[in-house]
Coordinates of C-alpha atoms in Angstrom, one line a residue:
Chain A
M103 CA 97.9 170.7 97.8
S104 CA 96.1 173.2 95.5
H105 CA 92.4 173.6 96.1
D106 CA 90.8 174.3 93.3
E107 CA 87.4 172.2 92.6
V108 CA 87.8 169.3 89.9
I109 CA 84.3 168.2 90.7
K110 CA 81.4 170.8 91.6
V111 CA 78.0 169.6 91.5
E112 CA 74.8 171.5 91.9
G113 CA 71.2 170.2 92.7
L114 CA 72.0 167.3 90.3
T115 CA 69.2 165.2 89.7
K116 CA 68.3 162.1 87.9
M117 CA 64.5 160.8 87.9
F118 CA 63.3 157.5 86.5
G119 CA 59.7 158.2 86.0
D120 CA 58.5 159.7 89.3
F121 CA 61.0 158.5 91.1
A122 CA 64.2 160.3 91.8
A123 CA 67.3 158.0 92.1
V124 CA 69.5 161.0 92.5
N125 CA 67.7 163.8 94.8
A126 CA 69.3 167.3 94.1
I127 CA 72.6 166.9 95.4
S128 CA 75.3 169.4 95.7
F129 CA 78.9 168.8 96.5
E130 CA 82.5 169.8 95.4
V131 CA 85.9 167.6 95.0
K132 CA 89.0 169.4 95.3
K133 CA 92.1 168.4 93.1
G134 CA 94.0 165.4 94.9
E135 CA 91.4 164.6 97.3
I136 CA 90.2 161.2 98.2
F137 CA 86.4 161.4 98.0
G138 CA 84.5 158.7 99.5
F139 CA 80.8 158.1 98.3
L140 CA 78.9 155.9 100.3
G141 CA 75.4 154.9 100.5
A142 CA 73.4 151.8 101.1
N143 CA 72.6 150.0 98.1
G144 CA 70.0 151.3 95.9
A145 CA 70.9 154.9 97.7
G146 CA 71.8 156.2 94.2
K147 CA 75.5 156.5 94.0
T148 CA 76.4 154.8 90.7
T149 CA 73.4 156.4 89.5
A150 CA 75.2 159.8 90.4
M151 CA 78.4 158.6 89.0
K152 CA 77.0 158.0 85.9
M153 CA 76.0 161.5 85.2
L154 CA 79.5 162.7 86.3
I155 CA 81.4 160.4 83.9
G156 CA 78.9 161.2 80.9
I157 CA 77.4 157.9 80.2
S158 CA 73.6 158.9 81.6
H159 CA 72.1 162.3 80.9
P160 CA 70.9 164.2 84.3
S161 CA 67.5 165.0 84.6
S162 CA 68.1 168.7 86.1
G163 CA 71.1 170.5 88.0
R164 CA 74.6 171.7 87.1
A165 CA 77.5 169.6 87.3
T166 CA 81.1 170.4 85.9
V167 CA 84.0 167.6 86.2
A168 CA 87.6 168.4 85.3
G169 CA 86.1 171.8 84.1
F170 CA 83.8 170.5 81.8
D171 CA 80.0 170.8 81.9
V172 CA 78.3 167.1 82.1
Y173 CA 75.1 168.5 79.4
T174 CA 77.3 169.6 77.1
Q175 CA 81.3 168.3 76.9
A176 CA 80.6 164.6 78.1
E177 CA 83.1 163.5 75.7
D178 CA 85.9 166.0 76.6
I179 CA 85.4 164.7 80.3
K180 CA 85.9 161.4 79.1
K181 CA 89.2 162.3 77.9
N182 CA 89.9 163.3 81.4
I183 CA 88.8 160.6 83.8
G184 CA 89.6 156.9 84.2
Y185 CA 86.6 154.8 85.3
M186 CA 86.9 151.2 87.0
S187 CA 83.2 149.9 87.3
Q188 CA 81.6 147.1 89.6
K189 CA 81.7 144.5 86.9
F190 CA 85.0 143.8 85.5
A191 CA 85.4 145.3 82.4
L192 CA 88.2 144.4 80.8
Y193 CA 88.1 142.1 77.9
D194 CA 88.5 138.4 79.5
D195 CA 89.3 137.0 75.9
L196 CA 92.0 139.2 75.5
T197 CA 95.6 139.1 77.3
V198 CA 96.8 141.3 80.1
K199 CA 98.8 143.1 77.2
E200 CA 96.4 143.1 74.7
N201 CA 94.0 145.1 77.1
I202 CA 96.6 147.5 78.0
N203 CA 97.5 148.2 74.6
F204 CA 93.4 148.5 73.6
F205 CA 92.5 151.1 76.2
G206 CA 95.5 152.7 75.6
G207 CA 95.2 152.9 72.0
I208 CA 91.7 154.3 72.5
Y209 CA 92.7 157.1 74.9
G210 CA 95.2 158.1 72.2
L211 CA 98.4 157.1 73.7
T212 CA 101.7 156.6 70.9
R213 CA 102.4 153.4 70.6
K214 CA 106.0 154.0 72.1
R215 CA 104.2 155.5 74.9
I216 CA 101.8 152.6 75.5
K217 CA 105.0 149.8 75.3
E218 CA 107.2 152.2 77.7
K219 CA 104.3 152.4 80.2
S220 CA 102.7 149.1 79.9
E221 CA 106.3 146.9 80.8
A222 CA 106.7 149.5 83.6
L223 CA 103.1 148.8 85.0
I224 CA 103.2 145.0 84.4
Q225 CA 106.4 144.9 86.0
E226 CA 104.9 146.8 89.2
L227 CA 101.7 144.8 89.5
G228 CA 103.9 141.7 89.1
L229 CA 102.0 140.3 86.5
E230 CA 105.2 139.4 84.0
N231 CA 104.2 135.9 84.3
V232 CA 100.7 136.1 82.7
A233 CA 101.0 139.1 80.6
N234 CA 100.6 137.2 77.8
Q235 CA 97.7 135.2 79.2
L236 CA 93.9 135.6 79.1
V237 CA 92.8 137.9 81.6
G238 CA 89.6 135.9 82.2
A239 CA 91.9 133.2 83.8
L240 CA 93.4 135.5 86.5
P241 CA 92.4 135.7 90.0
L242 CA 89.7 138.3 90.8
G243 CA 92.2 140.4 92.9
W244 CA 94.6 140.5 90.3
K245 CA 91.7 141.7 87.7
Q246 CA 90.8 144.4 89.8
K247 CA 94.4 145.7 90.5
L248 CA 94.9 145.2 86.7
S249 CA 91.8 147.1 86.3
F250 CA 92.7 149.9 88.1
S251 CA 95.6 150.5 86.5
V252 CA 94.1 150.3 83.3
S253 CA 91.9 153.1 84.5
L254 CA 94.8 155.1 85.7
F255 CA 96.8 154.6 82.5
H256 CA 96.2 157.5 80.0
D257 CA 97.2 160.0 83.3
P258 CA 93.6 160.8 84.1
K259 CA 93.1 164.0 86.1
I260 CA 90.0 162.0 88.1
V261 CA 89.6 158.6 88.7
F262 CA 86.0 157.0 89.4
L263 CA 86.1 153.8 91.2
D264 CA 82.7 152.2 91.7
E265 CA 83.3 149.5 94.7
P266 CA 86.8 148.4 93.6
T267 CA 87.1 146.0 96.2
G268 CA 83.8 144.1 96.0
G269 CA 84.7 140.6 96.7
V270 CA 88.4 140.7 97.0
D271 CA 90.5 139.3 100.2
P272 CA 91.5 141.8 103.1
I273 CA 95.5 141.5 101.9
T274 CA 94.3 142.6 98.1
R275 CA 92.1 145.3 99.5
R276 CA 95.3 146.6 101.6
Q277 CA 97.2 146.7 98.7
F278 CA 94.5 147.9 96.7
W279 CA 94.4 151.1 99.1
E280 CA 98.3 151.6 98.6
M281 CA 97.7 152.1 94.8
I282 CA 95.1 154.6 95.7
Y283 CA 97.1 156.4 98.2
K284 CA 99.8 156.2 95.8
A285 CA 97.9 157.9 92.9
A286 CA 96.1 160.2 94.8
H287 CA 99.6 161.5 96.1
Q288 CA 100.6 161.9 92.3
G289 CA 97.6 164.4 91.9
T290 CA 95.0 162.5 91.0
T291 CA 91.6 163.0 92.3
I292 CA 89.9 159.6 93.4
F293 CA 86.5 159.0 93.6
V294 CA 85.4 156.0 95.1
T295 CA 82.2 154.3 95.9
T296 CA 82.4 151.7 98.8
H297 CA 80.7 149.1 101.2
Y298 CA 83.4 148.6 103.4
M299 CA 83.9 151.5 106.8
D300 CA 87.1 150.6 107.5
E301 CA 88.1 152.0 103.7
A302 CA 85.9 155.0 104.3
E303 CA 88.2 155.9 107.2
Y304 CA 90.7 156.3 104.6
C305 CA 89.1 158.7 102.6
D306 CA 89.8 162.4 102.9
R307 CA 86.4 163.3 102.7
V308 CA 83.1 161.3 103.0
S309 CA 79.6 162.1 101.5
I310 CA 77.0 159.5 102.9
M311 CA 73.8 159.2 100.7
V312 CA 70.4 158.1 101.8
N313 CA 67.6 157.7 99.4
G314 CA 68.8 159.9 96.8
K315 CA 70.1 162.7 99.0
I316 CA 73.6 163.1 100.4
E317 CA 72.9 163.6 104.3
A318 CA 76.3 164.1 105.6
L319 CA 79.7 165.2 104.1
D320 CA 82.6 166.0 105.9
T321 CA 86.0 164.1 107.0
P322 CA 85.8 161.1 108.9
K323 CA 86.3 162.5 111.8
K324 CA 84.5 165.2 112.0
L325 CA 82.0 163.0 111.3
K326 CA 82.5 160.9 113.9
E327 CA 82.3 163.8 116.3
Q328 CA 79.1 164.9 114.9
F329 CA 77.3 162.1 115.1
Q330 CA 78.9 160.9 118.3
A331 CA 80.1 157.6 117.2
E332 CA 83.0 155.3 117.5
S333 CA 83.3 154.4 114.1
M334 CA 82.3 155.3 110.4
N335 CA 80.4 152.1 110.3
D336 CA 78.4 153.6 113.4
V337 CA 78.0 157.1 111.4
F338 CA 76.5 155.0 108.6
L339 CA 74.3 152.8 110.8
K340 CA 73.1 155.9 112.5
L341 CA 72.6 157.6 109.2
A342 CA 71.1 154.7 106.9
R343 CA 68.5 153.9 109.5
G344 CA 67.4 157.1 109.6
Chain B
M117 CA 85.4 129.8 67.9
L118 CA 87.1 130.9 64.5
P119 CA 87.2 127.1 63.2
I120 CA 83.5 127.1 64.0
I121 CA 82.6 130.2 61.9
F122 CA 84.3 128.4 59.2
I123 CA 83.5 124.9 59.0
L124 CA 80.0 124.9 60.0
P125 CA 78.9 127.1 56.7
L126 CA 80.9 125.4 54.7
L127 CA 79.5 122.2 55.9
Q128 CA 76.2 123.7 55.4
L129 CA 77.4 124.5 51.5
V130 CA 78.6 120.9 50.8
I131 CA 75.4 119.5 52.3
L132 CA 72.6 121.8 51.4
S133 CA 73.6 122.3 47.7
N134 CA 73.2 118.4 47.3
A135 CA 70.3 118.0 49.3
A136 CA 68.1 121.3 48.5
T137 CA 67.2 120.5 45.1
F138 CA 63.8 120.6 42.9
E139 CA 64.2 118.3 40.5
V140 CA 61.2 115.4 40.9
K141 CA 63.0 112.1 41.2
N142 CA 62.1 108.4 42.1
I143 CA 58.8 109.2 41.7
K144 CA 56.8 106.2 43.0
F145 CA 54.5 105.0 40.1
G146 CA 52.0 102.4 40.5
Y147 CA 49.7 101.4 37.8
I148 CA 46.3 99.6 37.3
D149 CA 46.2 97.3 34.1
N150 CA 42.6 96.2 33.2
D151 CA 43.9 95.8 29.4
R152 CA 47.0 93.3 30.1
S153 CA 47.7 93.4 26.6
A154 CA 51.2 93.9 24.9
T155 CA 50.2 97.5 24.0
S156 CA 49.6 98.3 28.0
R157 CA 52.7 96.6 28.9
A158 CA 54.9 98.4 26.4
L159 CA 53.7 101.5 27.9
I160 CA 54.3 100.6 31.3
E161 CA 57.9 99.7 30.4
K162 CA 58.2 103.1 28.9
F163 CA 57.8 104.4 32.4
G164 CA 59.8 101.6 34.0
A165 CA 62.7 102.8 31.5
S166 CA 62.4 106.5 32.5
T167 CA 64.5 107.5 35.2
Y168 CA 62.3 109.7 37.1
F169 CA 60.0 106.8 37.8
N170 CA 60.5 104.2 39.6
V171 CA 58.0 101.4 39.0
L172 CA 56.7 100.2 42.3
Q173 CA 53.9 97.8 41.5
A174 CA 50.4 96.9 39.8
Y175 CA 47.3 97.2 41.7
P176 CA 44.0 95.2 40.9
T177 CA 41.7 97.6 41.9
Q178 CA 41.2 101.4 42.1
I179 CA 40.2 101.3 45.9
R180 CA 43.5 99.4 46.5
A181 CA 45.8 101.5 44.7
G182 CA 44.1 104.8 46.5
A183 CA 44.6 103.1 50.1
A184 CA 48.5 102.4 49.0
M185 CA 48.4 106.5 48.3
L186 CA 47.2 107.0 51.8
R187 CA 50.1 105.1 53.2
G188 CA 52.5 106.9 51.0
E189 CA 53.7 103.9 49.0
V190 CA 52.6 105.7 45.7
D191 CA 52.9 109.3 44.1
V192 CA 51.3 108.0 40.6
V193 CA 48.5 105.7 39.8
M194 CA 48.0 105.1 36.1
E195 CA 45.1 103.0 35.0
I196 CA 44.7 101.8 31.7
P197 CA 41.3 100.9 30.9
Q198 CA 39.9 97.5 29.3
Q199 CA 40.3 97.1 26.0
F200 CA 42.9 99.5 25.8
A201 CA 44.7 98.0 22.5
R202 CA 41.8 97.2 20.7
D203 CA 40.1 100.4 21.0
L204 CA 43.3 102.0 20.2
Q205 CA 43.3 100.2 16.9
T206 CA 39.9 100.7 16.3
E207 CA 39.1 104.3 17.3
Q208 CA 42.5 105.6 17.1
H209 CA 42.2 107.4 20.4
H210 CA 42.0 106.5 24.0
T211 CA 42.3 108.2 27.3
L212 CA 44.4 107.1 30.3
G213 CA 43.4 107.8 33.8
V214 CA 46.3 109.3 36.0
T215 CA 45.7 109.8 40.0
I216 CA 48.5 112.1 41.2
N217 CA 49.3 113.0 45.0
A218 CA 49.1 116.8 44.6
I219 CA 50.3 117.9 48.3
D220 CA 53.1 119.4 46.8
G221 CA 51.5 120.8 44.2
A222 CA 55.1 121.8 42.0
A223 CA 56.0 118.3 42.3
A224 CA 52.8 117.6 41.3
G225 CA 53.0 119.6 38.1
V226 CA 56.4 118.5 37.1
E227 CA 55.0 114.6 37.6
N228 CA 52.3 115.4 35.4
V229 CA 54.6 117.1 32.8
Y230 CA 56.7 113.8 32.8
I231 CA 54.0 111.4 32.3
S232 CA 52.4 113.6 29.6
Q233 CA 55.9 113.4 27.8
I234 CA 56.0 109.8 28.4
V235 CA 52.3 109.2 27.0
Q236 CA 53.2 111.2 23.9
S237 CA 56.5 109.6 22.8
Y238 CA 54.7 106.2 23.4
N239 CA 51.8 107.5 21.2
Q240 CA 54.3 108.6 18.3
S241 CA 55.5 105.0 17.9
I242 CA 52.2 103.7 17.7
I243 CA 51.4 106.5 15.2
I244 CA 53.8 104.8 13.4
D245 CA 52.7 101.5 13.7
L246 CA 49.3 102.2 13.1
S247 CA 49.8 104.3 10.2
Q248 CA 52.0 101.5 8.6
I249 CA 49.4 99.0 9.2
S250 CA 46.2 101.1 8.2
D251 CA 46.2 103.9 6.0
A252 CA 49.6 105.3 4.8
Q253 CA 48.4 108.4 3.1
I254 CA 47.6 109.3 6.8
Q255 CA 50.7 111.1 7.9
P256 CA 50.9 112.4 11.6
V257 CA 51.4 116.0 11.8
M258 CA 53.3 117.0 14.8
I259 CA 55.0 120.3 16.0
E260 CA 58.1 120.1 18.2
T261 CA 59.7 122.2 20.1
I262 CA 64.0 122.1 20.2
P263 CA 64.4 124.1 23.4
L264 CA 68.1 125.4 24.2
F265 CA 69.1 125.8 27.7
W266 CA 71.1 128.8 27.9
Y267 CA 73.4 129.5 31.2
N268 CA 73.2 125.9 32.6
E269 CA 72.5 123.7 29.6
T270 CA 72.7 120.8 31.5
L271 CA 69.7 121.8 33.9
N272 CA 71.9 120.8 36.6
Y273 CA 70.3 122.0 39.9
K274 CA 73.3 122.5 41.9
T275 CA 74.8 125.2 39.3
F276 CA 71.2 127.0 40.3
M277 CA 71.7 126.2 43.9
V278 CA 75.3 126.4 45.0
P279 CA 75.5 130.2 44.3
G280 CA 72.4 131.1 46.3
I281 CA 73.4 129.0 49.1
L282 CA 76.7 130.5 49.0
V283 CA 75.1 134.0 49.8
L284 CA 73.2 132.4 52.6
L285 CA 76.3 131.5 54.6
V286 CA 78.1 134.5 54.0
T287 CA 74.7 136.6 55.2
M288 CA 73.7 134.2 58.2
I289 CA 77.5 134.3 59.8
T290 CA 77.9 137.9 59.3
L291 CA 74.3 139.0 60.4
F292 CA 74.5 136.5 63.8
L293 CA 78.0 137.4 64.7
S294 CA 77.4 141.4 63.9
G295 CA 73.8 141.0 65.7
M296 CA 75.0 139.4 68.7
N297 CA 78.3 141.6 69.3
I298 CA 77.4 144.9 70.8
V299 CA 74.5 143.4 72.9
R300 CA 77.2 140.7 74.2
E301 CA 79.3 143.5 75.4
K302 CA 76.4 145.0 77.0
E303 CA 75.7 141.9 79.0
I304 CA 78.9 141.6 80.0
G305 CA 79.7 145.1 81.0
T306 CA 82.6 146.0 78.6
L307 CA 80.3 148.5 76.6
E308 CA 80.1 150.7 79.5
Q309 CA 84.1 150.9 80.0
I310 CA 83.8 151.5 76.5
N311 CA 81.4 154.6 76.8
V312 CA 83.5 156.2 79.3
T313 CA 86.8 156.4 77.0
P314 CA 86.3 159.3 74.6
I315 CA 86.0 156.5 71.7
K316 CA 83.7 158.3 68.6
K317 CA 81.1 156.3 67.5
S318 CA 81.9 156.1 64.0
Q319 CA 85.5 154.7 65.1
F320 CA 83.5 152.0 67.3
I321 CA 80.9 151.2 64.8
I322 CA 84.1 150.9 62.3
G323 CA 85.8 148.9 64.6
K324 CA 83.0 146.3 65.0
L325 CA 82.3 146.0 61.5
F326 CA 85.7 145.4 60.2
P327 CA 86.5 142.0 61.6
F328 CA 83.0 140.9 60.6
W329 CA 83.8 142.0 57.3
A330 CA 87.0 140.3 56.8
I331 CA 85.4 137.1 58.1
G332 CA 82.9 137.1 55.4
M333 CA 85.2 137.9 52.5
A334 CA 87.1 135.2 53.8
L335 CA 84.0 133.2 53.7
L336 CA 83.3 133.9 50.4
S337 CA 86.7 132.7 48.8
I338 CA 86.5 129.6 50.5
G339 CA 82.8 128.9 49.1
L340 CA 83.9 130.0 45.8
I341 CA 86.5 127.3 46.0
I342 CA 84.5 124.6 47.2
A343 CA 81.7 125.8 44.5
K344 CA 84.5 124.9 41.8
L345 CA 86.4 122.1 43.1
I346 CA 83.2 120.0 44.7
F347 CA 80.4 121.1 42.6
N348 CA 82.3 122.4 39.2
I349 CA 80.0 125.5 39.0
P350 CA 81.3 127.6 36.4
M351 CA 82.6 131.3 36.9
L352 CA 81.8 133.0 33.7
G353 CA 81.8 136.9 35.1
S354 CA 84.4 138.8 36.4
L355 CA 85.8 137.6 40.1
L356 CA 86.6 141.1 40.9
L357 CA 83.0 142.4 40.0
L358 CA 81.7 139.9 42.6
Y359 CA 84.2 140.9 45.2
L360 CA 83.5 144.4 45.0
Y361 CA 79.7 143.7 45.4
T362 CA 80.5 141.4 48.4
S363 CA 82.2 143.8 50.2
I364 CA 79.2 146.4 49.9
Y365 CA 76.6 143.7 50.4
I366 CA 78.5 142.8 53.7
L367 CA 78.1 146.3 54.9
V368 CA 74.6 146.0 54.8
V369 CA 74.2 142.8 56.8
L370 CA 76.8 144.2 59.4
G371 CA 74.7 147.5 59.5
I372 CA 71.3 145.4 60.2
G373 CA 73.3 143.3 62.3
L374 CA 74.7 145.8 64.6
F375 CA 71.2 148.4 64.3
I376 CA 69.4 144.9 65.7
S377 CA 72.4 144.8 68.9
N378 CA 72.0 148.6 69.5
F379 CA 68.5 148.3 70.5
T380 CA 68.4 144.9 72.1
D381 CA 69.6 144.2 75.7
T382 CA 70.1 140.8 75.6
Q383 CA 71.7 138.4 72.9
Q384 CA 68.3 136.2 72.9
Q385 CA 66.5 139.6 72.0
A386 CA 68.8 140.0 69.5
M387 CA 68.9 136.5 68.0
F388 CA 65.2 136.2 68.1
I389 CA 65.0 139.4 66.1
A390 CA 68.0 138.4 63.9
W391 CA 66.4 134.8 62.9
F392 CA 63.1 136.9 62.2
F393 CA 64.5 139.0 59.7
M394 CA 66.7 136.1 58.3
V395 CA 63.7 133.6 57.8
I396 CA 61.8 136.5 55.6
F397 CA 65.0 137.6 53.7
I398 CA 65.7 133.9 52.7
L399 CA 62.3 132.6 52.0
M400 CA 61.6 136.2 50.2
S401 CA 64.9 136.3 48.1
G402 CA 64.3 134.0 45.1
L403 CA 66.5 131.6 46.7
F404 CA 64.0 128.7 46.8
T405 CA 60.9 130.2 45.0
P406 CA 60.8 132.4 42.1
I407 CA 60.1 136.2 43.0
E408 CA 57.8 136.8 39.8
S409 CA 55.5 134.4 41.3
M410 CA 54.5 136.2 44.4
P411 CA 52.0 138.5 44.8
K412 CA 52.4 142.2 43.7
W413 CA 52.9 143.3 47.7
A414 CA 55.7 140.7 48.4
Q415 CA 57.3 141.4 44.9
L416 CA 57.2 145.0 46.6
M417 CA 58.6 143.8 50.0
T418 CA 61.5 142.1 48.5
E419 CA 62.6 145.7 47.0
F420 CA 64.1 145.9 50.7
N421 CA 65.5 142.4 50.8
P422 CA 69.2 142.5 50.6
I423 CA 69.2 138.9 49.8
K424 CA 67.5 138.9 46.9
Y425 CA 70.0 141.5 45.0
Y426 CA 72.7 139.4 46.5
V427 CA 71.3 136.3 44.8
E428 CA 70.8 138.1 41.6
V429 CA 74.3 139.4 41.7
M430 CA 75.7 136.2 42.3
R431 CA 73.9 134.2 39.8
M432 CA 74.2 136.5 37.1
V433 CA 77.8 137.3 37.4
M434 CA 78.6 133.7 38.0
L435 CA 76.6 131.8 35.6
K436 CA 75.8 134.5 33.1
G437 CA 79.1 136.2 33.2
S438 CA 77.4 139.8 33.7
G439 CA 79.6 143.0 33.5
F440 CA 79.3 145.8 35.5
L441 CA 77.1 147.7 34.1
D442 CA 74.7 144.7 33.9
I443 CA 74.3 144.7 37.9
L444 CA 74.6 148.3 38.2
P445 CA 71.2 149.0 39.1
Q446 CA 71.6 145.9 42.2
L447 CA 75.2 147.7 43.1
I448 CA 73.7 151.0 43.6
K449 CA 70.7 149.8 45.7
T450 CA 73.2 147.7 47.7
L451 CA 75.3 150.9 48.0
V452 CA 72.4 153.2 49.4
Y453 CA 71.1 150.5 51.9
A454 CA 74.6 149.9 53.4
I455 CA 74.9 153.6 54.0
L456 CA 71.4 153.9 55.2
M457 CA 71.7 150.7 57.3
N458 CA 75.4 151.7 58.5
G459 CA 74.2 155.3 59.3
L460 CA 71.7 154.0 61.8
A461 CA 73.8 151.9 63.0
V462 CA 76.1 154.7 64.1
W463 CA 73.1 156.9 65.4
S464 CA 71.6 154.5 67.4
Y465 CA 74.5 153.8 69.4
K466 CA 74.0 156.0 72.2
K467 CA 77.2 156.4 74.6
T468 CA 75.0 158.3 76.9
T469 CA 71.5 157.2 77.9

């Protein structure tokens, strides 16, 4: 694993009026790492993530993603990242194939490449029978896996996952993490937020946000030692309760 | 959804074109005949023979007639005074009392004209009668106007209305569809997904415009076919010119719609604002009421009303056969408007907040 940083954040802040939703956070994420971004609801995870993916202007601080500045090169960042939001955000009224074609096209993949890749993808996900069905009719777990695959479709350097496994059954959750591991193994950096502490254990490193600040950042093992906790769940509770 | 987009507007065209007419017909006509002579009966029969009036009934007194008008049973009451026939012969002139329900002032004016016409034509027949009886040397002097109705010779209201209503349905559908569009994607979350892609703002707006533009053009085509087949509206000008103008006009409407969509957070807000503009645009377009009779400030406002130009162009090209140079002023204004609105739509679409 090479050790160049693909995300560098220094003192990044987002103010909404007087309220600092994200308060001067700093961290780095290395290439190929699975970086867990934890925090209670309202701690500022999603806001921080939106600044990194170039859809929200930071109030102050510095950040580069894939080597591009979030202030001036947001569109270059977008070419190099994938994003899967909390809300299912593929088009419900397009079929599985149409969604893949559409997003592949936006990222500038050639028709030929889209065709090859989408066939492989549909096969891999076992969606052959529903490839021409509207996405809206699929079960949530399938949608989430499809959504993740679409966010990886253009081979981004980094993929941002915002609570990707919310509301999904344990088996699908398991499969989902297998997909994450596979992508990370192929060199994609994974930036993931979650509320499931067992998932936090799967991450290479974990940061925990409390009230807009990063209160802890290390490997799950070291965090447990530091907070003398049995599991990441205990670490989280100790921190989040203050 | 697609069938609805096409069927509803066309139903609108068929229904409105038949219903939205300013022709004043079937006027409920009552009379008070105090004279009860052959002359007075002949006059009343004249009204009965007219296609505009339904001669309802005779009222014995003014009070009864007034009560009937209060109940809405009668619109016009004519009172023929006593000794009408005799006075007419001896004094050679007489007055008739006519009461008109003028809540709808425009209709009342039209009714007054109809009544005058009937009374006048009756007058002429009497003058001839009288002059035969009495002094043959008194020749009636009459000035007659012979109107030539250009562009709509039969004064068919549908010829006037159908092109205008066609404008309405092309505009409404395209404005509402585009107005709801981006804001809908905001609501369901797909817009955020689009915003994290490297798509260019202009690409996004063009991608949003094009399908609705195509729908608008298709609606125009179907509407024109219906106008021809059902209403037999003439198409004197160049079809190509009409399509050229429409293709630019729809861009204006779509630009406005997308602009609204960018500034609102929910479909409800977008709908509310789109309706606000739609009502003002329609009522100030010259479609139902002539712009010339609006106050100066209102006329100035209509300069910014795209529907006004489209109504003008549609009527000019279809009914008058106006050519490219005739509609050039409207064409240029619309083109500028289209560039402005779509520029604003692209500008107001923010990928980063």
